[in-house]
PDB file of C-alpha atoms in Angstrom:
ATOM      1  CA  UNK H  29      -2.410  18.220  -0.846  1.00  0.00           C
ATOM      2  CA  UNK H  30      -2.337  15.258   1.515  1.00  0.00           C
ATOM      3  CA  UNK H  31       0.383  14.085   3.862  1.00  0.00           C
ATOM      4  CA  UNK H  32       0.860  10.332   4.282  1.00  0.00           C
ATOM      5  CA  UNK H  33       2.666   8.566   7.124  1.00  0.00           C
ATOM      6  CA  UNK H  34       3.278   4.805   7.191  1.00  0.00           C
ATOM      7  CA  UNK H  35       3.787   2.680  10.295  1.00  0.00           C
ATOM      8  CA  UNK H  36       3.699  -0.939  11.369  1.00  0.00           C
ATOM      9  CA  UNK H  37       6.804  -2.290   9.713  1.00  0.00           C
ATOM     10  CA  UNK H  38       9.232  -4.525  11.535  1.00  0.00           C
ATOM     11  CA  UNK H  39      11.147  -7.772  11.527  1.00  0.00           C
ATOM     12  CA  UNK H  40       9.378 -11.126  11.446  1.00  0.00           C
ATOM     13  CA  UNK H  41      10.211 -14.704  10.614  1.00  0.00           C
ATOM     14  CA  UNK H  42       9.007 -16.535   7.535  1.00  0.00           C
ATOM     15  CA  UNK H  43       5.306 -17.281   7.870  1.00  0.00           C
ATOM     16  CA  UNK H  44       4.684 -14.371  10.187  1.00  0.00           C
ATOM     17  CA  UNK H  45       2.266 -11.479   9.790  1.00  0.00           C
ATOM     18  CA  UNK H  46       2.409  -7.697   9.862  1.00  0.00           C
ATOM     19  CA  UNK H  47      -0.217  -4.991   9.484  1.00  0.00           C
ATOM     20  CA  UNK H  48       0.954  -1.797   7.885  1.00  0.00           C
ATOM     21  CA  UNK H  49      -0.935   1.438   8.384  1.00  0.00           C
ATOM     22  CA  UNK H  50      -0.889   4.669   6.409  1.00  0.00           C
ATOM     23  CA  UNK H  51      -2.382   7.712   8.076  1.00  0.00           C
ATOM     24  CA  UNK H  52      -3.542  10.593   5.920  1.00  0.00           C
ATOM     25  CA  UNK H  53      -3.721  14.250   6.914  1.00  0.00           C
ATOM     26  CA  UNK H  54      -7.273  14.431   5.546  1.00  0.00           C
ATOM     27  CA  UNK H  55      -9.900  12.102   4.175  1.00  0.00           C
ATOM     28  CA  UNK H  56      -8.955  10.375   0.939  1.00  0.00           C
ATOM     29  CA  UNK H  57     -12.534   9.296   0.245  1.00  0.00           C
ATOM     30  CA  UNK H  58     -12.806  11.356  -2.953  1.00  0.00           C
ATOM     31  CA  UNK H  59      -9.491  10.204  -4.357  1.00  0.00           C
ATOM     32  CA  UNK H  60      -9.592   7.701  -7.175  1.00  0.00           C
ATOM     33  CA  UNK H  61      -7.002   5.256  -5.844  1.00  0.00           C
ATOM     34  CA  UNK H  62      -4.818   4.421  -2.868  1.00  0.00           C
ATOM     35  CA  UNK H  63      -2.002   1.924  -3.144  1.00  0.00           C
ATOM     36  CA  UNK H  64       0.895   0.169  -1.506  1.00  0.00           C
ATOM     37  CA  UNK H  65       4.246  -0.138  -3.237  1.00  0.00           C
ATOM     38  CA  UNK H  66       7.508  -1.667  -2.074  1.00  0.00           C
ATOM     39  CA  UNK H  67      11.141  -1.264  -2.961  1.00  0.00           C
ATOM     40  CA  UNK H  68      13.971  -3.614  -2.096  1.00  0.00           C
ATOM     41  CA  UNK H  69      17.626  -2.474  -2.230  1.00  0.00           C
ATOM     42  CA  UNK H  70      18.861  -2.308  -5.798  1.00  0.00           C
ATOM     43  CA  UNK H  71      15.416  -2.900  -7.256  1.00  0.00           C
ATOM     44  CA  UNK H  72      12.748  -0.695  -8.752  1.00  0.00           C
ATOM     45  CA  UNK H  73       9.719   0.345  -6.769  1.00  0.00           C
ATOM     46  CA  UNK H  74       6.969  -2.205  -7.449  1.00  0.00           C
ATOM     47  CA  UNK H  75       3.229  -2.065  -7.015  1.00  0.00           C
ATOM     48  CA  UNK H  76       1.733  -4.385  -4.383  1.00  0.00           C
ATOM     49  CA  UNK H  77      -1.963  -3.562  -4.062  1.00  0.00           C
ATOM     50  CA  UNK H  78      -4.549  -0.877  -4.798  1.00  0.00           C
ATOM     51  CA  UNK H  79      -7.997   0.081  -3.595  1.00  0.00           C
ATOM     52  CA  UNK H  80     -10.246   2.239  -5.724  1.00  0.00           C
ATOM     53  CA  UNK H  81     -12.793   4.818  -4.699  1.00  0.00           C
ATOM     54  CA  UNK H  82     -15.480   2.192  -5.277  1.00  0.00           C
ATOM     55  CA  UNK H  83     -13.704  -0.191  -2.909  1.00  0.00           C
ATOM     56  CA  UNK H  84     -12.437  -2.523  -5.601  1.00  0.00           C
ATOM     57  CA  UNK H  85      -9.107  -4.076  -4.674  1.00  0.00           C
ATOM     58  CA  UNK H  86      -6.364  -5.425  -6.908  1.00  0.00           C
ATOM     59  CA  UNK H  87      -3.124  -7.217  -6.049  1.00  0.00           C
ATOM     60  CA  UNK H  88       0.102  -8.183  -7.672  1.00  0.00           C
ATOM     61  CA  UNK H  89       0.290 -11.939  -8.231  1.00  0.00           C
ATOM     62  CA  UNK H  90       2.770 -12.509  -5.413  1.00  0.00           C
ATOM     63  CA  UNK H  91       0.435 -10.818  -2.926  1.00  0.00           C
ATOM     64  CA  UNK H  92      -2.802 -12.539  -3.894  1.00  0.00           C
ATOM     65  CA  UNK H  93      -4.138 -14.743  -1.120  1.00  0.00           C
ATOM     66  CA  UNK H  94      -1.617 -13.431   1.410  1.00  0.00           C
ATOM     67  CA  UNK H  95      -2.087  -9.647   1.549  1.00  0.00           C
ATOM     68  CA  UNK H  96      -5.233  -7.598   2.053  1.00  0.00           C
ATOM     69  CA  UNK H  97      -5.608  -3.861   1.430  1.00  0.00           C
ATOM     70  CA  UNK H  98      -8.348  -1.934   3.203  1.00  0.00           C
ATOM     71  CA  UNK H  99      -9.218   1.484   4.583  1.00  0.00           C
ATOM     72  CA  UNK H 100     -11.210   2.739   7.526  1.00  0.00           C
ATOM     73  CA  UNK H 101     -14.728   4.090   7.073  1.00  0.00           C
ATOM     74  CA  UNK H 102     -13.535   7.706   7.085  1.00  0.00           C
ATOM     75  CA  UNK H 103     -10.798   6.955   4.537  1.00  0.00           C
ATOM     76  CA  UNK H 104      -8.201   8.462   6.852  1.00  0.00           C
ATOM     77  CA  UNK H 105      -6.189   5.285   7.352  1.00  0.00           C
ATOM     78  CA  UNK H 106      -5.100   2.769   4.734  1.00  0.00           C
ATOM     79  CA  UNK H 107      -4.043  -0.711   5.805  1.00  0.00           C
ATOM     80  CA  UNK H 108      -2.081  -3.600   4.368  1.00  0.00           C
ATOM     81  CA  UNK H 109      -2.508  -6.878   6.216  1.00  0.00           C
ATOM     82  CA  UNK H 110       0.340  -9.187   5.276  1.00  0.00           C
ATOM     83  CA  UNK H 111       0.197 -12.870   6.161  1.00  0.00           C
ATOM     84  CA  UNK H 112       2.434 -15.837   5.357  1.00  0.00           C
ATOM     85  CA  UNK H 113       5.355 -13.506   4.845  1.00  0.00           C
ATOM     86  CA  UNK H 114       8.374 -14.660   2.862  1.00  0.00           C
ATOM     87  CA  UNK H 115      11.959 -13.365   2.761  1.00  0.00           C
ATOM     88  CA  UNK H 116      11.281 -11.981  -0.721  1.00  0.00           C
ATOM     89  CA  UNK H 117       8.657  -9.668   0.811  1.00  0.00           C
ATOM     90  CA  UNK H 118      11.448  -7.782   2.578  1.00  0.00           C
ATOM     91  CA  UNK H 119      11.456  -4.186   1.367  1.00  0.00           C
ATOM     92  CA  UNK H 120      10.589  -0.624   2.226  1.00  0.00           C
ATOM     93  CA  UNK H 121       6.825  -0.302   1.901  1.00  0.00           C
ATOM     94  CA  UNK H 122       5.215   2.940   0.752  1.00  0.00           C
ATOM     95  CA  UNK H 123       1.630   4.081   0.590  1.00  0.00           C
ATOM     96  CA  UNK H 124       0.556   6.339  -2.240  1.00  0.00           C
ATOM     97  CA  UNK H 125      -2.485   8.324  -3.320  1.00  0.00           C
ATOM     98  CA  UNK H 126      -3.860   9.270  -6.717  1.00  0.00           C
ATOM     99  CA  UNK H 127      -5.871  12.415  -6.023  1.00  0.00           C
ATOM    100  CA  UNK H 128      -7.785  12.326  -9.304  1.00  0.00           C
ATOM    101  CA  UNK H 129     -11.457  12.900  -8.578  1.00  0.00           C
ATOM    102  CA  UNK H 130     -13.903  10.330  -9.812  1.00  0.00           C
ATOM    103  CA  UNK H 131     -13.767   6.631 -10.558  1.00  0.00           C
ATOM    104  CA  UNK H 132     -11.405   4.615 -12.690  1.00  0.00           C
ATOM    105  CA  UNK H 133      -8.892   1.829 -12.851  1.00  0.00           C
ATOM    106  CA  UNK H 134      -6.020   2.114 -10.421  1.00  0.00           C
ATOM    107  CA  UNK H 135      -2.591   2.413 -11.975  1.00  0.00           C
ATOM    108  CA  UNK H 136       0.268   0.095 -11.118  1.00  0.00           C
ATOM    109  CA  UNK H 137       3.020   2.508 -12.069  1.00  0.00           C
ATOM    110  CA  UNK H 138       4.505   4.832  -9.448  1.00  0.00           C
ATOM    111  CA  UNK H 139       3.951   7.648 -11.941  1.00  0.00           C
ATOM    112  CA  UNK H 140       0.195   7.246 -11.454  1.00  0.00           C
ATOM    113  CA  UNK H 141       0.428   8.495  -7.855  1.00  0.00           C
ATOM    114  CA  UNK H 142       1.110  12.046  -6.731  1.00  0.00           C
ATOM    115  CA  UNK H 143       1.405  11.671  -2.969  1.00  0.00           C
ATOM    116  CA  UNK H 144       3.734   9.331  -1.087  1.00  0.00           C
ATOM    117  CA  UNK H 145       4.633   8.489   2.467  1.00  0.00           C
ATOM    118  CA  UNK H 146       8.188   8.153   3.752  1.00  0.00           C
ATOM    119  CA  UNK H 147       8.049   4.353   3.943  1.00  0.00           C
ATOM    120  CA  UNK H 148       8.176   1.668   6.602  1.00  0.00           C
ATOM    121  CA  UNK H 149      10.707  -1.172   6.557  1.00  0.00           C
ATOM    122  CA  UNK H 150       9.625  -4.810   6.483  1.00  0.00           C
ATOM    123  CA  UNK H 151      12.236  -7.511   7.025  1.00  0.00           C
ATOM    124  CA  UNK H 152      11.388 -11.196   6.832  1.00  0.00           C
ATOM    125  CA  UNK H 153      14.022 -13.657   7.976  1.00  0.00           C
ATOM    126  CA  UNK H 154      14.209 -17.308   7.006  1.00  0.00           C
TER     127      UNK H 154
END
């Protein structure tokens, strides 16, 4: 069991930056994948970025070149650095953890992740 808490959301103008954080109740170092998802009103939850146990990162096309996922050395905190924000990035952002032990490809479906935070709101105005 792991408890996740997101923070760092807020309101910014187009082109601005935000850094989201996700604090875990214990180290997630042994977990296969950590990820960020987002969900806008009336839309399905969508995958944004993942980081695997081996440190490999993957991003949805809209996030490539603008967002960066990382974690601290103790794997207690997960980050999402978001630059060049656009109005279409506005959503509730959630961190998630796949507790499977070992190495493997990170899933992009919410069903691949067992643990979720409560979310942090990001609003980008034009």
